[in-house]
Tab-separated table of C-alpha atoms and ligand atoms in Angstrom:
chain	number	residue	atom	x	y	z
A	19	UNK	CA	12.000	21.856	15.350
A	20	UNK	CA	9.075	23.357	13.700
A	21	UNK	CA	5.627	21.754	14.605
A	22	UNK	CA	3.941	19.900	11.892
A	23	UNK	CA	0.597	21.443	12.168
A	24	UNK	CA	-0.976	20.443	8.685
A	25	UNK	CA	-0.427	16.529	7.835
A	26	UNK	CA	-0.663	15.763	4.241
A	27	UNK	CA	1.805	12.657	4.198
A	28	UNK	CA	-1.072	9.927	4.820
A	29	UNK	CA	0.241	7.464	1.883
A	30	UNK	CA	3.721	7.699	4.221
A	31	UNK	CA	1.255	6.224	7.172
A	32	UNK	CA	-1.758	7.796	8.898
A	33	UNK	CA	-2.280	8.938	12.489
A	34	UNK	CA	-4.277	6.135	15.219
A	35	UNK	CA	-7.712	7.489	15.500
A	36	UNK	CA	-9.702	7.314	18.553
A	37	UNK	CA	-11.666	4.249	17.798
A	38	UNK	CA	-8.540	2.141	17.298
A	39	UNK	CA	-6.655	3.172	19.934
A	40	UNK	CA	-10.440	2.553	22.610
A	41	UNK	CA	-10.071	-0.384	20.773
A	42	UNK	CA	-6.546	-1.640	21.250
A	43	UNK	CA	-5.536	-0.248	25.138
A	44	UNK	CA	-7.684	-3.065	26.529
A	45	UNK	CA	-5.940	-5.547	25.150
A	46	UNK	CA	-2.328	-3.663	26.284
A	47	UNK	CA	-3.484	-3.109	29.873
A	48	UNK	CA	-5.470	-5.587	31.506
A	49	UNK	CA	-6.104	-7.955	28.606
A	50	UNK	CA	-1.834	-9.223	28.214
A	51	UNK	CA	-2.611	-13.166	27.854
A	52	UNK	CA	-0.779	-15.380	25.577
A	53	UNK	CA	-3.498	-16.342	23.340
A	54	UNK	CA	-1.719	-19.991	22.542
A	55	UNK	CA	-2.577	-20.480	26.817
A	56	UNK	CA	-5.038	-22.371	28.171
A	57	UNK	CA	-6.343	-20.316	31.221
A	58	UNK	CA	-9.279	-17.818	30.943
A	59	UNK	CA	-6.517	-14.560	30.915
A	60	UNK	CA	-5.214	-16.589	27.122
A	61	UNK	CA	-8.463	-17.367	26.246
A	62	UNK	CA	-9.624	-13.538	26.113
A	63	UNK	CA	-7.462	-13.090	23.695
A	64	UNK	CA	-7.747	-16.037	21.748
A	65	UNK	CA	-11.509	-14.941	21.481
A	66	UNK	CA	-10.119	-11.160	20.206
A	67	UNK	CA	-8.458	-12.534	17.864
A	68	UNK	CA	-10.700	-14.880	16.182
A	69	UNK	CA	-13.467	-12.037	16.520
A	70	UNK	CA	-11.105	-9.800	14.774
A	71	UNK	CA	-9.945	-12.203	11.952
A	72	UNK	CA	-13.999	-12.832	11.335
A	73	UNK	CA	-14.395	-9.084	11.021
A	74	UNK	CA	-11.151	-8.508	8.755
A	75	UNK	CA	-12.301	-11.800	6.308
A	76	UNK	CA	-15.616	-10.633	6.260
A	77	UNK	CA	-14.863	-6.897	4.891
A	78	UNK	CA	-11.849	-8.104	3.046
A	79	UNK	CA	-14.435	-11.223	1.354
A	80	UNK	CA	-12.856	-14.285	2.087
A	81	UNK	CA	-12.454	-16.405	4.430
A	82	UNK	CA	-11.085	-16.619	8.255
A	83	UNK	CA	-8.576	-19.459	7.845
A	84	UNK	CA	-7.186	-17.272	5.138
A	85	UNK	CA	-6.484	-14.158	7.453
A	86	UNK	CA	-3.262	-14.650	8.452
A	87	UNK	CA	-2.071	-11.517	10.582
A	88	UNK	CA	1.922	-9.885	9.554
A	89	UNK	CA	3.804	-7.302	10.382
A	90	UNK	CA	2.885	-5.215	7.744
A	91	UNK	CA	2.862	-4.744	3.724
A	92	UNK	CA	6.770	-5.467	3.440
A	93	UNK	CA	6.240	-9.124	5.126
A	94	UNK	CA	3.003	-9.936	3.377
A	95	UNK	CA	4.645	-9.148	0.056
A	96	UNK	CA	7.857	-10.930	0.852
A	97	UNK	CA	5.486	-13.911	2.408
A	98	UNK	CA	3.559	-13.919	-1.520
A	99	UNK	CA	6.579	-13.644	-3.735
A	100	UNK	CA	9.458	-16.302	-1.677
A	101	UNK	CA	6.340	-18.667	-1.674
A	102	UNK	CA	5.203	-18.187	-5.127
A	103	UNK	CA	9.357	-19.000	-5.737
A	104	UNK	CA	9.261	-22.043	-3.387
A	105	UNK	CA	6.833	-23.506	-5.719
A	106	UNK	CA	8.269	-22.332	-8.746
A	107	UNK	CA	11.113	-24.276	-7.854
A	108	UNK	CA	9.197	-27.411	-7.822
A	109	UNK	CA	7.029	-26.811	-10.581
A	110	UNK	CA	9.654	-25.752	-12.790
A	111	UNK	CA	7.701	-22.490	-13.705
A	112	UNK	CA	10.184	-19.578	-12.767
A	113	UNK	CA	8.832	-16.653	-15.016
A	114	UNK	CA	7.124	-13.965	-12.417
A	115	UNK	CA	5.399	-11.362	-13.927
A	116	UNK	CA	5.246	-8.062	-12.099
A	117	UNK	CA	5.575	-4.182	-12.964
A	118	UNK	CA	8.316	-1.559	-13.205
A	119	UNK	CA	6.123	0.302	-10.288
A	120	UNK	CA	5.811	-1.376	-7.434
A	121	UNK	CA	6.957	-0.881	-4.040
A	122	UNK	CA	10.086	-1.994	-3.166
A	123	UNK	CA	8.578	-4.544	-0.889
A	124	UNK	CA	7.963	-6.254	-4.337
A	125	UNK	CA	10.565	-5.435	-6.300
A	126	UNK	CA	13.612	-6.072	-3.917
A	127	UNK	CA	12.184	-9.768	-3.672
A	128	UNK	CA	12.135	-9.949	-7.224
A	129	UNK	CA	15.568	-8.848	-7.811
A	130	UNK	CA	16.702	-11.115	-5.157
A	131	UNK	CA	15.250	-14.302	-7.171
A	132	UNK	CA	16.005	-13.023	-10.546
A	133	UNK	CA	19.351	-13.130	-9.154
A	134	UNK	CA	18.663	-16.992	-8.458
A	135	UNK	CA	17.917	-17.353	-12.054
A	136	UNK	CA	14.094	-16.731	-11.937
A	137	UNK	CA	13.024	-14.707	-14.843
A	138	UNK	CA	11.109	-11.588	-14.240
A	139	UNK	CA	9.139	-9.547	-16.419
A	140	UNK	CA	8.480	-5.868	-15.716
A	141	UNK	CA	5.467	-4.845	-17.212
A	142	UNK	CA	4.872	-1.115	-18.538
A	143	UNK	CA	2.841	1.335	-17.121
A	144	UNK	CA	2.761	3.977	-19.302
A	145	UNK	CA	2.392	8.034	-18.433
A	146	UNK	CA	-0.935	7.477	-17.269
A	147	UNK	CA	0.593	5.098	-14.726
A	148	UNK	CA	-1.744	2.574	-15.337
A	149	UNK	CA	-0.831	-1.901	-16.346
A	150	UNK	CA	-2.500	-2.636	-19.672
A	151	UNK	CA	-4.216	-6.064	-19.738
A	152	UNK	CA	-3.104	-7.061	-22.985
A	153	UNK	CA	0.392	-6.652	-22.214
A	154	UNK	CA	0.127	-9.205	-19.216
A	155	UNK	CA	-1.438	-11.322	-21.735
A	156	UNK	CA	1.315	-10.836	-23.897
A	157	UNK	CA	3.868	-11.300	-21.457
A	158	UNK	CA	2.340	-15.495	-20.074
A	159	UNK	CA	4.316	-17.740	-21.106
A	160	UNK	CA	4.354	-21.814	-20.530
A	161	UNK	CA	6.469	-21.384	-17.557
A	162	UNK	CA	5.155	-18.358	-16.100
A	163	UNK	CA	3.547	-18.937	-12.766
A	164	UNK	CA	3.253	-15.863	-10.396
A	165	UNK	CA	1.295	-12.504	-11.399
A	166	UNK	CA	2.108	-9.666	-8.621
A	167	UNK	CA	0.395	-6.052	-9.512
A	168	UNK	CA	-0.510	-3.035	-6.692
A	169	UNK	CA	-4.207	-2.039	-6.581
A	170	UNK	CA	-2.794	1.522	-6.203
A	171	UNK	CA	0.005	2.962	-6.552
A	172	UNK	CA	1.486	4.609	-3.494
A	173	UNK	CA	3.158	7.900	-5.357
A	174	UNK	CA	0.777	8.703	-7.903
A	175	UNK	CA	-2.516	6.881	-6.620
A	176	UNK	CA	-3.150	4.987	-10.008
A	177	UNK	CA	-5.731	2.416	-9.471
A	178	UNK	CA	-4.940	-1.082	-11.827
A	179	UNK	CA	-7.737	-3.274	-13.541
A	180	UNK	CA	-6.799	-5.572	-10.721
A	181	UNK	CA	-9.765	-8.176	-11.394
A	182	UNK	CA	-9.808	-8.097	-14.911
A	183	UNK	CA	-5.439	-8.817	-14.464
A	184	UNK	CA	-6.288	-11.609	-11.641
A	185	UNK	CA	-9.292	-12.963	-14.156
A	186	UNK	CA	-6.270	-13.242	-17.041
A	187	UNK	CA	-4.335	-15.249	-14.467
A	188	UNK	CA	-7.107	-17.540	-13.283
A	189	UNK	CA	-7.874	-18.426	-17.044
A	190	UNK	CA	-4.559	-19.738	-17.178
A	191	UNK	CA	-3.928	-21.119	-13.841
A	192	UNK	CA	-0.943	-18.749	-12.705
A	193	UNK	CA	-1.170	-17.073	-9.425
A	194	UNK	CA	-2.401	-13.381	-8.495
A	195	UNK	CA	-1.051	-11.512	-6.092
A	196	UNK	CA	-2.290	-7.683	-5.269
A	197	UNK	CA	-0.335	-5.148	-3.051
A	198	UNK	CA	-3.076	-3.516	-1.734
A	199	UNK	CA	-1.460	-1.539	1.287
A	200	UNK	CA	-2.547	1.646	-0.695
A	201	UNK	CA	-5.730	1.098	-1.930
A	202	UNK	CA	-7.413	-0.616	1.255
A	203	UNK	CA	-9.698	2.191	2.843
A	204	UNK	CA	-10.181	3.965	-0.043
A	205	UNK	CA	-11.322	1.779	-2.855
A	206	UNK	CA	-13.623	-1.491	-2.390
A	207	UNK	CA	-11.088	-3.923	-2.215
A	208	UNK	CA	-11.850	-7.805	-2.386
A	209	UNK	CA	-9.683	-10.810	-1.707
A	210	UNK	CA	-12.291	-12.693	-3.670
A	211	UNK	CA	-10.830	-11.841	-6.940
A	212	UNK	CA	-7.304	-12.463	-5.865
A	213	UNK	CA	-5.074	-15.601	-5.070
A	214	UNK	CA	-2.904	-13.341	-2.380
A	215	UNK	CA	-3.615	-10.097	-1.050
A	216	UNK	CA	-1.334	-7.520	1.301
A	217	UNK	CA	-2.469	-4.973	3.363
A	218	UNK	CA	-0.795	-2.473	6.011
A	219	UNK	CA	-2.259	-1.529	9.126
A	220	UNK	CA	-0.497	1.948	9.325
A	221	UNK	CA	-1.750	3.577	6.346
A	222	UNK	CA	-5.898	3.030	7.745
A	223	UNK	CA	-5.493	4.518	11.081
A	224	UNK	CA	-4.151	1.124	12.696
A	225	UNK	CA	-0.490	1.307	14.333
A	226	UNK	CA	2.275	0.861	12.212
A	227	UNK	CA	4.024	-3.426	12.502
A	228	UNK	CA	0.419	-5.203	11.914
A	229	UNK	CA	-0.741	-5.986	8.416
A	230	UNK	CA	-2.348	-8.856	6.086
A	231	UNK	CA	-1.686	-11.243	3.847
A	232	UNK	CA	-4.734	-12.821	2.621
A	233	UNK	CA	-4.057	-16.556	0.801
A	234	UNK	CA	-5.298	-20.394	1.130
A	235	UNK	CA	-2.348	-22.011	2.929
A	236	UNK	CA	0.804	-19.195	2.765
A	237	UNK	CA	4.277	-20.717	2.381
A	238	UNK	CA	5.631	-20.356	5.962
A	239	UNK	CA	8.303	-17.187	6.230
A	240	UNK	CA	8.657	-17.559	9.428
A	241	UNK	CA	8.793	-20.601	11.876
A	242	UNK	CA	8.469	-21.349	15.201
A	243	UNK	CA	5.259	-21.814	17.676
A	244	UNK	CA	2.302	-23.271	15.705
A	245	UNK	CA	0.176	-19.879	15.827
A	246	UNK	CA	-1.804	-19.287	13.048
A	247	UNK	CA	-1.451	-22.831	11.936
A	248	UNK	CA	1.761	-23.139	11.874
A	249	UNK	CA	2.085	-20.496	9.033
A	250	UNK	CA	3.262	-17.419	10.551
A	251	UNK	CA	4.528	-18.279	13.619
A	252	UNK	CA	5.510	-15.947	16.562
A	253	UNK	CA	3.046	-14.613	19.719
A	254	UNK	CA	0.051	-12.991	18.184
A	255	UNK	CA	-0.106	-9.060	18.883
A	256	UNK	CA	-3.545	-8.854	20.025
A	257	UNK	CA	-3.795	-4.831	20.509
A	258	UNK	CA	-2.535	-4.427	17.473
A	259	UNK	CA	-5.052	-6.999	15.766
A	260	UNK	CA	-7.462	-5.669	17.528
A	261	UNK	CA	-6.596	-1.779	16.149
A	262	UNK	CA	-6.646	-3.107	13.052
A	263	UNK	CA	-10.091	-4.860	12.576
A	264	UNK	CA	-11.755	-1.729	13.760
A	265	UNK	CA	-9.367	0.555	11.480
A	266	UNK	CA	-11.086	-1.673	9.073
A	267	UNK	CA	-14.296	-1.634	9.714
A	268	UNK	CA	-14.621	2.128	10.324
A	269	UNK	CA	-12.928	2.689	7.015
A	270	UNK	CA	-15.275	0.441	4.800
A	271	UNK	CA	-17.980	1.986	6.525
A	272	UNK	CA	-16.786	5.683	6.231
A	273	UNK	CA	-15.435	4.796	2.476
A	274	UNK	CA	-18.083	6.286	0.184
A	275	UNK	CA	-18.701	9.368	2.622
A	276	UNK	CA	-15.204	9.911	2.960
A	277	UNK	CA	-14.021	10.098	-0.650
A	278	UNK	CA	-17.010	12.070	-1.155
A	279	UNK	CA	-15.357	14.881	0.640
A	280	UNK	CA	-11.938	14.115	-0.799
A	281	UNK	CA	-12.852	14.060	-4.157
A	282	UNK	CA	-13.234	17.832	-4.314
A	283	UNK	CA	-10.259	18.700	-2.558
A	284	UNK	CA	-7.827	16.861	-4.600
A	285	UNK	CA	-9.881	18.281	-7.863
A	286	UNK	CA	-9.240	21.942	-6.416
A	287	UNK	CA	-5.755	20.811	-5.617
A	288	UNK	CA	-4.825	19.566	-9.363
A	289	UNK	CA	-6.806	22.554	-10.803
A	290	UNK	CA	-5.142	25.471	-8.575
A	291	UNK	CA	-1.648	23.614	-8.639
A	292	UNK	CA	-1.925	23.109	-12.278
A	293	UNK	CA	-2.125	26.810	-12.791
A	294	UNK	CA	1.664	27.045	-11.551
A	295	UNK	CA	3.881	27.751	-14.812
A	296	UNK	CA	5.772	24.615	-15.488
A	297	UNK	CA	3.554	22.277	-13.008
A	298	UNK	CA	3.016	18.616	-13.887
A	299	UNK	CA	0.534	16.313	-12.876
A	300	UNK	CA	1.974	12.387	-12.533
A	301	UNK	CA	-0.434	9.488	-13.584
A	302	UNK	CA	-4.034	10.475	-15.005
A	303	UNK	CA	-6.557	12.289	-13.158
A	304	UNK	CA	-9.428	9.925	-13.849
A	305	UNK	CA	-8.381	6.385	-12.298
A	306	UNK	CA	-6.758	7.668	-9.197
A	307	UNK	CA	-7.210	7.689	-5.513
A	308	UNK	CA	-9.603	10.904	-4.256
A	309	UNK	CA	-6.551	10.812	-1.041
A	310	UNK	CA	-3.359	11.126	-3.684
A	311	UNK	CA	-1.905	14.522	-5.379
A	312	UNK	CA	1.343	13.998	-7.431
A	313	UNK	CA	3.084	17.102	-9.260
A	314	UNK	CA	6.457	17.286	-10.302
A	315	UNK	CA	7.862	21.274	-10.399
A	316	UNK	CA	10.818	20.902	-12.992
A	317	UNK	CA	13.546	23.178	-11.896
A	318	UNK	CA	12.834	22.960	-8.045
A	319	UNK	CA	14.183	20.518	-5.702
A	320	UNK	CA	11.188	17.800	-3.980
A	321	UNK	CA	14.100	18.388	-1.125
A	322	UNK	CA	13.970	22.198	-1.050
A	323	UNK	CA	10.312	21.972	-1.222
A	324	UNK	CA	9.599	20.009	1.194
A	325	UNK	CA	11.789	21.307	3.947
A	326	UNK	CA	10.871	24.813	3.089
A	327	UNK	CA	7.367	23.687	3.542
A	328	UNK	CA	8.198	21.949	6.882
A	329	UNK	CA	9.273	25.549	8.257
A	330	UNK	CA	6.286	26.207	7.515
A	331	UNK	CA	4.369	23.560	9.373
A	332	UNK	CA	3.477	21.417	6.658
A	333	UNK	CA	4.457	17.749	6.193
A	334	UNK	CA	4.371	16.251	2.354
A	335	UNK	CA	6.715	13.595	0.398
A	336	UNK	CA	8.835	13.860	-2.268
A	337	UNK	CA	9.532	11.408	-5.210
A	338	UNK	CA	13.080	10.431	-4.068
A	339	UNK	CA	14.475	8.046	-1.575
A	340	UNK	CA	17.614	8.489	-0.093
A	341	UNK	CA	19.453	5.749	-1.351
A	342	UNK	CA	23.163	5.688	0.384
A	343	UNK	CA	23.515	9.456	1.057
A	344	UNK	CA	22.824	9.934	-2.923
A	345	UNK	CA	19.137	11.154	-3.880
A	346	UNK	CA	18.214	8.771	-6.559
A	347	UNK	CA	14.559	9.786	-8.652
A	348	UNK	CA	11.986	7.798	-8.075
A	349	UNK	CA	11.395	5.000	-9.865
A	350	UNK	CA	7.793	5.241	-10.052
A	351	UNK	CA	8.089	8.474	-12.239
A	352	UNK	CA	11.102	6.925	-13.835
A	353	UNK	CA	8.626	4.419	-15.466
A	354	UNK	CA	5.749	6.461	-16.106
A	355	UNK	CA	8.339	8.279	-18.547
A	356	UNK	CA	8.961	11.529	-16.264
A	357	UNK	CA	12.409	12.808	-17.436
A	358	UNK	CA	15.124	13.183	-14.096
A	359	UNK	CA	14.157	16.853	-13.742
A	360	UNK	CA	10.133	16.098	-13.622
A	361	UNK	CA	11.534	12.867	-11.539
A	362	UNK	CA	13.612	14.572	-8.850
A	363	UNK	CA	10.994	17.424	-8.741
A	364	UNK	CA	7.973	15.964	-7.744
A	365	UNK	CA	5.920	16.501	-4.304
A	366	UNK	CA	3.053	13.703	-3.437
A	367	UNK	CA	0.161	15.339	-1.303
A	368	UNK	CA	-1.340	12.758	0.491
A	369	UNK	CA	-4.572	12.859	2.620
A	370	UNK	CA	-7.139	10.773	4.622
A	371	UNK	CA	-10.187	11.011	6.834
A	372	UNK	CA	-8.693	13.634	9.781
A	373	UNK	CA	-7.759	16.071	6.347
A	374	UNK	CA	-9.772	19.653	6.422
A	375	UNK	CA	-10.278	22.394	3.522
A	376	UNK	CA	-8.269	24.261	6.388
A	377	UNK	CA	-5.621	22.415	5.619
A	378	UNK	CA	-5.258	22.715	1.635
A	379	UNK	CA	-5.981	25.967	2.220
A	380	UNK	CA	-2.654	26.231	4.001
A	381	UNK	CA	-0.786	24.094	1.528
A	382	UNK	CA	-2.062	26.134	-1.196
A	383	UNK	CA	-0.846	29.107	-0.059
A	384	UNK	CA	2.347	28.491	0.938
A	385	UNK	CA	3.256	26.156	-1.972
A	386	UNK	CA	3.837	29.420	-4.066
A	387	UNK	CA	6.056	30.992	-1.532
A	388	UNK	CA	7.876	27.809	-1.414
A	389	UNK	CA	9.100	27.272	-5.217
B	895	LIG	N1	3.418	-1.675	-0.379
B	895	LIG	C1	3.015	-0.409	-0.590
B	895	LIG	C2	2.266	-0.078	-1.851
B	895	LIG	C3	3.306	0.582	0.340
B	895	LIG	O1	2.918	1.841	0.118
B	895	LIG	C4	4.012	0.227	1.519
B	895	LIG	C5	4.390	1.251	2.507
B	895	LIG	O2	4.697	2.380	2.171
B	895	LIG	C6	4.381	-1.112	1.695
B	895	LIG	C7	4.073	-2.042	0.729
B	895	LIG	C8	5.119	-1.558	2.927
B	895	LIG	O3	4.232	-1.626	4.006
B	895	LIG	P1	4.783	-1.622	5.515
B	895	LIG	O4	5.265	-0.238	5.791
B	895	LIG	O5	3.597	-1.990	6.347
B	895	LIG	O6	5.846	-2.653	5.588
């Protein structure tokens, strides 16, 4: 197998950095107490962990009892939308308002209670991939109680009006919820403006199975032992925790300096790729992550690309998921209008802090040799 020598796959997840991992072995090594015990061993780590869920509420802008530590984006989304439902069902208020490009964390939910008879409306995002405010407000009705909408989106990078959508909500008293497992790290992100907030450890340099979801008194997913008061139960994974409140800190601290850096690389990126006949950039250039390159190459496989490019050392994403051994286009191009060519075409290029010119120097050259 070839070795992947130049990484540009970080919206897929991002590598541990050195500070997490100094950060987490303690607390894998000699640091292993329960923290629910009552000896000193436990009470270590019930100290991490409140330390850490101070840090994480304090960069994410709320508060501590309202850090409630996951496994990830895919449960902190599940844990806002079958909680939003649970009170839906006793309210009587079963419209949910979402968009037609989310993750599937988010949308899979949705199908799941619209096959329960909730009513779901998919808003538009348009080819710039970006939610229009006045559609939401066109969309509430009586009965609608539950907003979900992505800060960013994680193929094309588009960054949504997320307070302005949240401040629509609030007006009205229907809940926000923001997937914001793409946008943490790279954008200022607050959990002030929002009702419920997701985040993923794995795509800021924190292992991959520890995430957030930010929210006063979560529905319970998952029960069992009365950690985290009772509303996400199950032994607290302190390395992990611990991996992720400095993943966080070090990237709202290297945030400004970073996309500094990034901001030109993408630019030469969408200007040198754009000169390839037929290339296509997905979702507008202006509100869009400085990490995230999407380009569909109508008449080349994402497939062929990609692997061709893996020969070559290089790891980036395509626009399709393998669906049941069938390659179905993406749905995030699908709604942003692509046609199946553009859709089944496209290559994301995907970078973070540990990216170098080196390497979109090397993906620049060999993208030519590749289509
Ligand atoms: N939401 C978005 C926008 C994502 O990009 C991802 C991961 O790709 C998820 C949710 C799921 O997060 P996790 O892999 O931590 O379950």
């Amino acid at each position: 197998m070839t070795e992947t020598t130049v990484y540009l796959d970080n919206a897929a997840t991002t590598r541990v950095t050195d500070n997490v991992l100094s950060a987490m072995l303690p607390w894998l090594k000699e640091g292993y107490g329960n923290a629910s015990a009552l000896y000193s061993l436990a009470r270590k780590s019930a100290i991490a962990l409140n330390k850490a869920r101070a840090l994480c509420a304090e960069i994410l802008g709320c508060e501590s009892r309202n850090v409630y530590f996951t496994s990830g984006g895919t449960e902190s989304d599940n844990t806002a939308i079958f909680g939003a439902a649970q009170a839906a069902r006793l309210s009587g208020r079963r419209h949910f308002i979402t968009t037609a490009f989310e993750h599937h964390a988010v949308l899979e939910p949705m199908k799941r209670l619209a096959s329960e008879g909730f009513d779901i409306t998919y808003l538009p995002v348009y080819d710039d991939g970006v939610v229009r405010p006045s559609d939401l407000e066109a969309a509430i009705r009586p009965e609608t109680s539950f907003v979900s909408v992505m800060s960013a989106n994680n193929e094309i990078g588009t960054i949504q009006p997320v307070s302005e959508l949240a401040g629509i909500c609030r007006e009205r008293g229907i809940v926000f919820h923001t997937d914001a497992v793409q946008a943490v790290g790279n954008i200022p992100v607050s959990a002030s403006d929002v009702d419920m907030l997701s985040l993923s450890g794995h795509k800021l340099h924190a292992p991959k199975g520890i995430g957030i979801f930010c929210a006063k008194d979560p529905y319970p997913m998952l029960l069992g032992g009365s950690q985290q008061g009772g509303r996400r139960a199950g032994t607290e994974n302190i390395a992990a925790i611990v991996g992720l409140a400095e993943a966080l800190r070090a990237s709202a601290e290297n945030m400004d300096a970073k996309n500094a850096r990034l901001l030109p690389l993408r630019d030469r990126l969408i200007s040198e790729i754009s000169r390839i006949p037929g290339a296509k950039l997905n979702g507008c250039r202006e509100r869009r992550l400085a990490c995230n390159v999407n380009f569909s190459f109508p008449g080349h496989e994402s497939e062929t690309m990609i692997l061709k490019l893996d020969l070559k050392g290089i790891a980036v994403s395509g626009g399709s998921a393998c669906a049941s051994g069938s390659l179905e286009p993406s749905h995030v191009l699908s709604a942003i209008g692509c046609s199946y060519d553009e859709a089944r075409s496209s290559l994301r290029i995907s970078m973070s802090d540990l990216t170098s010119e080196a390497d979109i120097d090397a993906f620049l050259k060999a993208l030519p040799e590749c289509l």
